mmCIF file of C-alpha atoms in Angstrom:
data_model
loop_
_atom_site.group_PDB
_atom_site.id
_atom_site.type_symbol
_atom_site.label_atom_id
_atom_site.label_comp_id
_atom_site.label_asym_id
_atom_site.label_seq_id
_atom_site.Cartn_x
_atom_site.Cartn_y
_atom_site.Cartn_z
ATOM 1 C CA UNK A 1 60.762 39.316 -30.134
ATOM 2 C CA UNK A 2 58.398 38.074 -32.477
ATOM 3 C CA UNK A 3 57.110 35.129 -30.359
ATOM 4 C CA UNK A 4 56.963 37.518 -27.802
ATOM 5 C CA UNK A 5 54.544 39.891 -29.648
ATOM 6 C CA UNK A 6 52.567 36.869 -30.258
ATOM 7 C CA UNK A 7 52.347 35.577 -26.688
ATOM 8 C CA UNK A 8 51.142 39.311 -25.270
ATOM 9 C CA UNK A 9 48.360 39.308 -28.256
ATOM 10 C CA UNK A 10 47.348 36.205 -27.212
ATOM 11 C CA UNK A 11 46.913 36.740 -23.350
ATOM 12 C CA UNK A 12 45.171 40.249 -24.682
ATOM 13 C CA UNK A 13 42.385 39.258 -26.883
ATOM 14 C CA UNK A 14 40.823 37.006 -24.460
ATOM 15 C CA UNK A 15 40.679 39.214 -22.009
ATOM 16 C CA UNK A 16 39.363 42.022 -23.891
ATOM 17 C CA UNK A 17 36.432 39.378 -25.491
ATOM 18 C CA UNK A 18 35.165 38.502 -22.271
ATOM 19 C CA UNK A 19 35.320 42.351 -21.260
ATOM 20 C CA UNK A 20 33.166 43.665 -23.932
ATOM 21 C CA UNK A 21 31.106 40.477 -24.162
ATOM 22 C CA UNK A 22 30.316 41.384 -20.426
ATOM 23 C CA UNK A 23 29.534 45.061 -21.210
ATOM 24 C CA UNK A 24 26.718 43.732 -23.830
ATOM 25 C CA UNK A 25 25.067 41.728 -21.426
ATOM 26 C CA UNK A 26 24.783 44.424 -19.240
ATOM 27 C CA UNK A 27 23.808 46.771 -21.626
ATOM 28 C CA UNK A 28 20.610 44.154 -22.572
ATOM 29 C CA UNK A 29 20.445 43.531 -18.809
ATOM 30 C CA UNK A 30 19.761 47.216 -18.619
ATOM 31 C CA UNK A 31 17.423 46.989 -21.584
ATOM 32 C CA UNK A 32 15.490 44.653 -20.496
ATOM 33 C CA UNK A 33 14.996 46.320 -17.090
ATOM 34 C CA UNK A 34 14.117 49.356 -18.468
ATOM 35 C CA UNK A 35 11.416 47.686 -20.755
ATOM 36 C CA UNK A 36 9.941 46.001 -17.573
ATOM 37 C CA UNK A 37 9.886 48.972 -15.759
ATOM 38 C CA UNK A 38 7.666 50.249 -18.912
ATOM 39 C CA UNK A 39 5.253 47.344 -18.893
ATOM 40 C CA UNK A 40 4.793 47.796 -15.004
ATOM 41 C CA UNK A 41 4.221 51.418 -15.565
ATOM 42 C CA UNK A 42 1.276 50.286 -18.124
ATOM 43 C CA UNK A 43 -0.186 47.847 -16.017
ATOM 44 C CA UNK A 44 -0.623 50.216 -13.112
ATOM 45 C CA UNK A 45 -2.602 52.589 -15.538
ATOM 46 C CA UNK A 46 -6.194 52.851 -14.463
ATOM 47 C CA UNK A 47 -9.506 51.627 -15.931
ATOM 48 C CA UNK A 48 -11.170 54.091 -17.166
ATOM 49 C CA UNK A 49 -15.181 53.226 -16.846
ATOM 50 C CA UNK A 50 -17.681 53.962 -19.875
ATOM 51 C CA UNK A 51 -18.584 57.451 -18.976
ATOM 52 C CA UNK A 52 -15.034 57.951 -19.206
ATOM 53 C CA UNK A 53 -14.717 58.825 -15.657
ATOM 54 C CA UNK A 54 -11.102 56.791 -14.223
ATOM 55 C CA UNK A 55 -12.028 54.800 -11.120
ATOM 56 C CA UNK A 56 -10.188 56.004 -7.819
ATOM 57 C CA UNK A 57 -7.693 54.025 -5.992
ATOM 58 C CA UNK A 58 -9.544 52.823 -3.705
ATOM 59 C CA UNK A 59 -12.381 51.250 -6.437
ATOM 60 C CA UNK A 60 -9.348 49.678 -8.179
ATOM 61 C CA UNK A 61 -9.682 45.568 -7.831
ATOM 62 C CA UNK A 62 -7.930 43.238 -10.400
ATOM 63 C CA UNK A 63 -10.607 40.815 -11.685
ATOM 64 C CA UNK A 64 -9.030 37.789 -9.353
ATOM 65 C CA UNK A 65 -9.423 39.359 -6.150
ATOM 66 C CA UNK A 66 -13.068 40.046 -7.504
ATOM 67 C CA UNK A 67 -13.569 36.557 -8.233
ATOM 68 C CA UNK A 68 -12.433 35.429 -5.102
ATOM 69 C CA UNK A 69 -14.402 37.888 -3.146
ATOM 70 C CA UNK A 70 -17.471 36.839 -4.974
ATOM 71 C CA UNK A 71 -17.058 33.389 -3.702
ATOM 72 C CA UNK A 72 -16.322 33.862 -0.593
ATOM 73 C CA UNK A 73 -19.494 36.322 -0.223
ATOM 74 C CA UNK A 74 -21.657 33.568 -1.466
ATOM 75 C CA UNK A 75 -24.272 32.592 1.336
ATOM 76 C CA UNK A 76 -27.001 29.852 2.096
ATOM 77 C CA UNK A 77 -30.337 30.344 1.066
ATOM 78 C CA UNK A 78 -32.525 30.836 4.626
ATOM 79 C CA UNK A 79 -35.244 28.802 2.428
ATOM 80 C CA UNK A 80 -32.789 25.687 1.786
ATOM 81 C CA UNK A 81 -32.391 23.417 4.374
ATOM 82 C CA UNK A 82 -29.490 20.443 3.868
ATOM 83 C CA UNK A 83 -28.422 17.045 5.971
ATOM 84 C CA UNK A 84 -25.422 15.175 5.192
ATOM 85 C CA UNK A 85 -24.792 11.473 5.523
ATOM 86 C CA UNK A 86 -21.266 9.065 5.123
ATOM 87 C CA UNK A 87 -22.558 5.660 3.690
ATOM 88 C CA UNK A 88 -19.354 4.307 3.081
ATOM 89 C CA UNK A 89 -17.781 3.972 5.772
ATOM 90 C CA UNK A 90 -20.904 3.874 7.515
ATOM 91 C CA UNK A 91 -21.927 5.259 10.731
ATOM 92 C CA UNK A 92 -21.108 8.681 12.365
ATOM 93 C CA UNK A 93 -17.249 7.950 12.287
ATOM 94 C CA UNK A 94 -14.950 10.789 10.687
ATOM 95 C CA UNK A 95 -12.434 8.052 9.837
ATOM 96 C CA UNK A 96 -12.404 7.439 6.705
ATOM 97 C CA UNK A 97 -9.915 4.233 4.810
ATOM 98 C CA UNK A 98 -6.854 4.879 2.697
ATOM 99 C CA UNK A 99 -7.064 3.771 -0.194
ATOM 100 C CA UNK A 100 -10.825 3.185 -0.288
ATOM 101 C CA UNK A 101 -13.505 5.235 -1.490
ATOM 102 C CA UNK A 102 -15.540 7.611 0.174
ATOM 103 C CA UNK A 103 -19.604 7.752 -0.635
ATOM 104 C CA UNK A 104 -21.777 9.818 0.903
ATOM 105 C CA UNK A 105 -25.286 11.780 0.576
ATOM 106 C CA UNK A 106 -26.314 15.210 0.625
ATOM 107 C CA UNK A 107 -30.284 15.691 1.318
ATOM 108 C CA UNK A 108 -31.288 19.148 0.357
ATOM 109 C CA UNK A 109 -34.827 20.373 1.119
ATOM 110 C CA UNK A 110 -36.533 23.541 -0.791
ATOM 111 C CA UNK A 111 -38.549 25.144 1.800
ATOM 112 C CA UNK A 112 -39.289 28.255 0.164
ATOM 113 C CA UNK A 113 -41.509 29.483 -2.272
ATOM 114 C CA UNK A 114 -39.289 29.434 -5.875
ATOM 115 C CA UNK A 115 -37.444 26.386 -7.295
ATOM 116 C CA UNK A 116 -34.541 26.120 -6.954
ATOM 117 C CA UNK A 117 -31.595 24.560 -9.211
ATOM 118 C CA UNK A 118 -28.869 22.147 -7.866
ATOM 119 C CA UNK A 119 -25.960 22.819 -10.185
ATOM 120 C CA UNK A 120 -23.104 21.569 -8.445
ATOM 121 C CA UNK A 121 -21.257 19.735 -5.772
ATOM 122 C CA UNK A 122 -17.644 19.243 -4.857
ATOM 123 C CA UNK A 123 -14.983 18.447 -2.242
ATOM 124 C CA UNK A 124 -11.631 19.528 -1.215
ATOM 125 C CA UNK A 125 -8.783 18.477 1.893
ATOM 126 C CA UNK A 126 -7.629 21.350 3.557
ATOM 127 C CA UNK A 127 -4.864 22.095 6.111
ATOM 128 C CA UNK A 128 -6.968 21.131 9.376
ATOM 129 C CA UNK A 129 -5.063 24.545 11.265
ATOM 130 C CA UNK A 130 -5.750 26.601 8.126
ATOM 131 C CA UNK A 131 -9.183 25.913 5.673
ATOM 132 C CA UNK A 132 -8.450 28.417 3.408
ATOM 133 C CA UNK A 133 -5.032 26.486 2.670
ATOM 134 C CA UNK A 134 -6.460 23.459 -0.266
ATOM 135 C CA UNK A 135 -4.532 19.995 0.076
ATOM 136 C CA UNK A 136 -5.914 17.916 -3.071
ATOM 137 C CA UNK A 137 -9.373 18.919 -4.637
ATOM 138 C CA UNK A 138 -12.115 16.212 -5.970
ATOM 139 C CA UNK A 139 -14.062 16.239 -9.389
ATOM 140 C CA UNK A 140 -16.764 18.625 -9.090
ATOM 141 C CA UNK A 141 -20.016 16.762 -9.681
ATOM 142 C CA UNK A 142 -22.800 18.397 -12.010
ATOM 143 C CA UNK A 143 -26.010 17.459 -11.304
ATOM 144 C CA UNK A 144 -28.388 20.759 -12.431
ATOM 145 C CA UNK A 145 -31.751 19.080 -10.753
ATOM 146 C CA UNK A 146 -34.716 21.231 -9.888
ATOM 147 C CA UNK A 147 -35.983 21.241 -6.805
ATOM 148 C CA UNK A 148 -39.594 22.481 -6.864
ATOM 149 C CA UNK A 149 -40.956 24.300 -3.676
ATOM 150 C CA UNK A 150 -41.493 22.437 -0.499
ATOM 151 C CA UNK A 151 -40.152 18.821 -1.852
ATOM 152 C CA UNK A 152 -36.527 17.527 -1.237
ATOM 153 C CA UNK A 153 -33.761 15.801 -3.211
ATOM 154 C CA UNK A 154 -30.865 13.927 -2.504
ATOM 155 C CA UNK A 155 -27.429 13.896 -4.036
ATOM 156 C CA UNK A 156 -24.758 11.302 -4.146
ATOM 157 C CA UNK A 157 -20.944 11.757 -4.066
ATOM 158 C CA UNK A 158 -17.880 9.365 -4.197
ATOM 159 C CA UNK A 159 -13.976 10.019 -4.275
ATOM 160 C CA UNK A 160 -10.982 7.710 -3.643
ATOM 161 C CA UNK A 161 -8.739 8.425 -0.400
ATOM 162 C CA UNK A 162 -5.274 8.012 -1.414
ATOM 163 C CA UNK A 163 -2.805 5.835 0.186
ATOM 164 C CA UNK A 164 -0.093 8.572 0.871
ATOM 165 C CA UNK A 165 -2.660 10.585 3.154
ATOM 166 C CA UNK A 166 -2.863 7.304 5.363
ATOM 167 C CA UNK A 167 -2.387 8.431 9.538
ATOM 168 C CA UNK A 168 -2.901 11.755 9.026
ATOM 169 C CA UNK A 169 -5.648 14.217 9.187
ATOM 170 C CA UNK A 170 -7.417 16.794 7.191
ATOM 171 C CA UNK A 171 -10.090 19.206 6.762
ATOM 172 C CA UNK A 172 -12.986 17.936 4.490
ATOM 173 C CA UNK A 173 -14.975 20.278 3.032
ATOM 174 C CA UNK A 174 -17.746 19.230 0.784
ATOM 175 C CA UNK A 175 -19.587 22.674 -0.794
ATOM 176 C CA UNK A 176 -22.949 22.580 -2.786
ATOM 177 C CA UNK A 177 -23.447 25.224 -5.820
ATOM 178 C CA UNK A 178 -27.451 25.858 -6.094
ATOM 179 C CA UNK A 179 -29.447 29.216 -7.254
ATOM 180 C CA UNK A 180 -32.803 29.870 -7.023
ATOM 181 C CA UNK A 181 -35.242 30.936 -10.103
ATOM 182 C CA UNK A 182 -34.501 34.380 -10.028
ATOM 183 C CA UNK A 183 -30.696 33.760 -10.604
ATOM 184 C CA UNK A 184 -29.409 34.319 -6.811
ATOM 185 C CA UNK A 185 -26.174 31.985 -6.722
ATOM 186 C CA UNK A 186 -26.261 30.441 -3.240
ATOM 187 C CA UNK A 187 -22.917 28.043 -1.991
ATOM 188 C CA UNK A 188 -24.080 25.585 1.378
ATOM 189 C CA UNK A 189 -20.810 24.130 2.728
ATOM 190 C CA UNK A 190 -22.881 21.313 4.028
ATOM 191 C CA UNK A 191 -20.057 19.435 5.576
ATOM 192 C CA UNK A 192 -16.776 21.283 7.026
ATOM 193 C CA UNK A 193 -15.491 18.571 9.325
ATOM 194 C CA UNK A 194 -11.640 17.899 10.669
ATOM 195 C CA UNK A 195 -11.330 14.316 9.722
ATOM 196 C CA UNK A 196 -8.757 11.146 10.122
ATOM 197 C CA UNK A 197 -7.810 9.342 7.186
ATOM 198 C CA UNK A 198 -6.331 5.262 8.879
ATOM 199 C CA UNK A 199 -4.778 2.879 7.441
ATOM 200 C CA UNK A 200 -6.541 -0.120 7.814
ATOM 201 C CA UNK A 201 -4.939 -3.366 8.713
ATOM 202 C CA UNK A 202 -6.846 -6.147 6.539
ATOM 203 C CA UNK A 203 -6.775 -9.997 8.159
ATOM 204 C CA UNK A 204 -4.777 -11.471 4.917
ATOM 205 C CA UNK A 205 -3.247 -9.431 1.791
ATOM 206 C CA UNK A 206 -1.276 -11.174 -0.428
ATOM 207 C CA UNK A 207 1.758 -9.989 0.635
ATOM 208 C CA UNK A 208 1.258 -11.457 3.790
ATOM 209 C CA UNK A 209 0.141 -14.704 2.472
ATOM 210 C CA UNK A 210 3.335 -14.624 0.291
ATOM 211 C CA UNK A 211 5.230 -14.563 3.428
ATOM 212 C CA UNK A 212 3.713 -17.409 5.400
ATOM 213 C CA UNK A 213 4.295 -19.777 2.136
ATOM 214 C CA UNK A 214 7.547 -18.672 2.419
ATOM 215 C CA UNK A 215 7.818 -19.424 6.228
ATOM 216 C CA UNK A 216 6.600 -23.174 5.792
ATOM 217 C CA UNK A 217 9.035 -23.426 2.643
ATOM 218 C CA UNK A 218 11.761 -22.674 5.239
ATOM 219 C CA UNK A 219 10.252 -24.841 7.963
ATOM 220 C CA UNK A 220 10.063 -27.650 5.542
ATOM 221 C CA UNK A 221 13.221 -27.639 4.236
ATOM 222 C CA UNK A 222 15.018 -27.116 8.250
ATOM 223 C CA UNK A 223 13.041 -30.737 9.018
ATOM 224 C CA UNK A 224 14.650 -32.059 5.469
ATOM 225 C CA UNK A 225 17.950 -31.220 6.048
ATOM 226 C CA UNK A 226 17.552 -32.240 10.397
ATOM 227 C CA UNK A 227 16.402 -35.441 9.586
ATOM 228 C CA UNK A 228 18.935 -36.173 7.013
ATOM 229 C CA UNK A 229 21.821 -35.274 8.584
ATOM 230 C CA UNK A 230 20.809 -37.276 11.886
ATOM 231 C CA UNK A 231 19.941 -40.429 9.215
ATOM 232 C CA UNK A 232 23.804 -39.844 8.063
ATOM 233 C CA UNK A 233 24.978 -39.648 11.628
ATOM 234 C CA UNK A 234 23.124 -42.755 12.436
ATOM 235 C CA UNK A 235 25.443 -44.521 9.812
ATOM 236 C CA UNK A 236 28.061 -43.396 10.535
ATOM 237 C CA UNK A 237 28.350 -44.794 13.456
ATOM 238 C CA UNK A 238 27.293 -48.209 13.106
ATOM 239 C CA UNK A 239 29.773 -48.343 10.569
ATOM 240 C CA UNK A 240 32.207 -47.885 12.914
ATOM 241 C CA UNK A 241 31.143 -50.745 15.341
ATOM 242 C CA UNK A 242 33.437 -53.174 14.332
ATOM 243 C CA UNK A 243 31.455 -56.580 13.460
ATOM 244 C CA UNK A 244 32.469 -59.802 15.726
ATOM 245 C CA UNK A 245 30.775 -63.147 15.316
ATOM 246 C CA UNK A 246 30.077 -65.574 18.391
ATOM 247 C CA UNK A 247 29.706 -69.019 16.835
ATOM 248 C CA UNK A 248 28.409 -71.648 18.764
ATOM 249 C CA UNK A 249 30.210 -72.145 22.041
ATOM 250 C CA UNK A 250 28.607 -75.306 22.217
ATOM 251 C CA UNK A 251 29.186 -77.898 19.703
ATOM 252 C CA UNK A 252 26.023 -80.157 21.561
ATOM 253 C CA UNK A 253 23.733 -77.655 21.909
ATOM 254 C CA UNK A 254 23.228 -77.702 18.106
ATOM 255 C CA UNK A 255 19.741 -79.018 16.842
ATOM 256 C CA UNK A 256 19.999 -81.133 13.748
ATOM 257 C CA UNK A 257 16.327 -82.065 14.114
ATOM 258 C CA UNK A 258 15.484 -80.334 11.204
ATOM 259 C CA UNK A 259 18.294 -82.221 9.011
ATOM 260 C CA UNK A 260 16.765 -85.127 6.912
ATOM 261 C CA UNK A 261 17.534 -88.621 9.141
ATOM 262 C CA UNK A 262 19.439 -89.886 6.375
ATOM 263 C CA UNK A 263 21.694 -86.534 6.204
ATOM 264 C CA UNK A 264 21.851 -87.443 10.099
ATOM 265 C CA UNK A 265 22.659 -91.464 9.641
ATOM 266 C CA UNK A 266 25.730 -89.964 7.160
ATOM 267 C CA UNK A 267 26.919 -87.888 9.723
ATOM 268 C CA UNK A 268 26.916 -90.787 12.318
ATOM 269 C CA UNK A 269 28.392 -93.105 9.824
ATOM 270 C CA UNK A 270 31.022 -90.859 8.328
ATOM 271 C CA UNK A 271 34.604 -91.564 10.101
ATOM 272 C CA UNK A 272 36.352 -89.647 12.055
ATOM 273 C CA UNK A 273 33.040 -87.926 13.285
ATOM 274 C CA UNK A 274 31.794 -88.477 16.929
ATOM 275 C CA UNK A 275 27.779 -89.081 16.311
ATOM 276 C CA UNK A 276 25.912 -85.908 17.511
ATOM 277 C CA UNK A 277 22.429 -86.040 18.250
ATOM 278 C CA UNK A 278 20.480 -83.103 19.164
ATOM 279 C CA UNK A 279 19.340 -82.214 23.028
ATOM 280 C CA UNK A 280 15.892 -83.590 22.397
ATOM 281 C CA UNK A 281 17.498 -87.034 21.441
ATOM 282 C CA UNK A 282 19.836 -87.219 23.887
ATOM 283 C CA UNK A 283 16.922 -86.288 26.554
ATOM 284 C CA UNK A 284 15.410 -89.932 25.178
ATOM 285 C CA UNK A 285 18.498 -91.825 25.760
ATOM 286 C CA UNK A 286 18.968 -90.708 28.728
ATOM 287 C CA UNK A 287 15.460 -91.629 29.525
ATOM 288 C CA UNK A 288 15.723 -95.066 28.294
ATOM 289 C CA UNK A 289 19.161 -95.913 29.901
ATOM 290 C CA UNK A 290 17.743 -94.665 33.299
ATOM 291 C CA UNK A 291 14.936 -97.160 32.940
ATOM 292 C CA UNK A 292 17.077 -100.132 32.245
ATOM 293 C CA UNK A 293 18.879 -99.790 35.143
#
């Protein structure tokens, strides 16, 4: 009975852990819900303005939205007049090389009557279906140059095209910050252009080169190996010719002409040796004898 006892307590307790540990975290689930519900209710209280007067719903704008609307409301001057130019890569062309950097020039001309201030310049890819949607965004250039009535200036940017964006396209926008001397912020988007970003195919890298030293490595070595194995084969089988000497059929058809005469009178002499004498000499005997007859 007593194991028993001990068994049930110990398939109890677990069970009623994990059941109250559940309850707390609901409980500070519930807390916590409550408390955000709290903090929501704050932030949705109004701003009241100085004279104490609360705005209406309708005047109520959180300070990003104002921001953004501000920027987007920004206009061109109708006294500045701008001209954009791609020196790198030159020419009109809207392709521009991954993995190479872009330079270009913005000519700005002051045709009204105050200076005006060029504070800054920057440039941005966007979706080409959607400009409002930003792909990657370039340093933002500050160049705060006056620009005194009726002369021009001209300002020079560069950023580097990244390999990933290579056979694709985007929308390039490059926008130029300026104000005038009375403080009016003016934004000139002076180039807002769908453009192609190619890859471009160079005549020798050195992976390429790599490659072709590999290719005649490979070449090489195939000739090796070809002409050794036919050199083996080649041996191989005039080793197996078998080797058979002629001899001299003819015993009088040798020439001892170049044996010393007294080598020659020691043959002759010798016994049991017929005399030989070589064709030339026996061409002379057979002259003589036919002249004696």
């Amino acid at each position: 009975m007593l194991k028993n006892l001990i068994l049930v307590l110990l398939l109890i307790l677990p069970t009623s852990l994990f059941l109250s540990s559940n309850g707390l975290a609901s409980a500070t689930l519930a807390n916590a819900q409550e408390e955000g519900d709290t903090l929501e209710g704050e932030d949705d209280v109004q701003v009241e303005m100085d004279e104490g007067t609360p705005l209406s719903d309708d005047d109520t704008v959180s300070v990003t939205e104002k921001d953004e609307d501000e920027e987007w409301q920004l206009k061109p001057s109708p006294d500045a007049d701008t001209f954009f130019l791609f020196t790198k890569p030159s020419g009109s062309s809207t392709d521009l090389q991954a993995g190479k950097d872009v330079q270009f020039l913005v000519g700005f001309t002051n045709k009204g009557s105050k200076d005006v201030i060029l504070e800054t310049m920057d440039a941005s890819f966007r979706y080409p279906m959607d400009f409002s949607f930003y792909i990657q965004n370039f340093t933002t250039i500050s160049y705060n140059r006056v620009v005194k009535s009726k002369q021009q200036a001209t300002l020079y940017y560069q950023f580097l095209v990244s390999e990933a964006f290579a056979a694709r396209s985007f929308g390039l926008t490059v926008n130029l910050l300026y104000r005038d001397a009375d403080g009016m912020q003016y934004l000139n988007s002076v180039f807002n252009e769908t453009i192609n970003v190619v890859e471009i195919d160079e005549g020798l890298d050195g992976e390429t080169f790599f490659l072709y030293v590999f290719l005649a490595a490979c070449g090489v070595l195939l000739l090796v190996g070809a002409q050794q194995l036919l050199v083996n084969m080649g041996k191989k089988k005039s080793s197996a010719k078998p080797k058979v000497e002629m001899g001299t059929q003819n015993v009088n058809d040798v020439d001892y002409d170049w044996l010393p005469k007294e080598t020659l009178n020691e043959l002759n002499k010798s016994p049991g040796r017929s005399p030989r004498q070589s064709p030339r000499q026996r061409r002379v005997k057979r002259g003589t004898g036919s002249g004696d007859e």
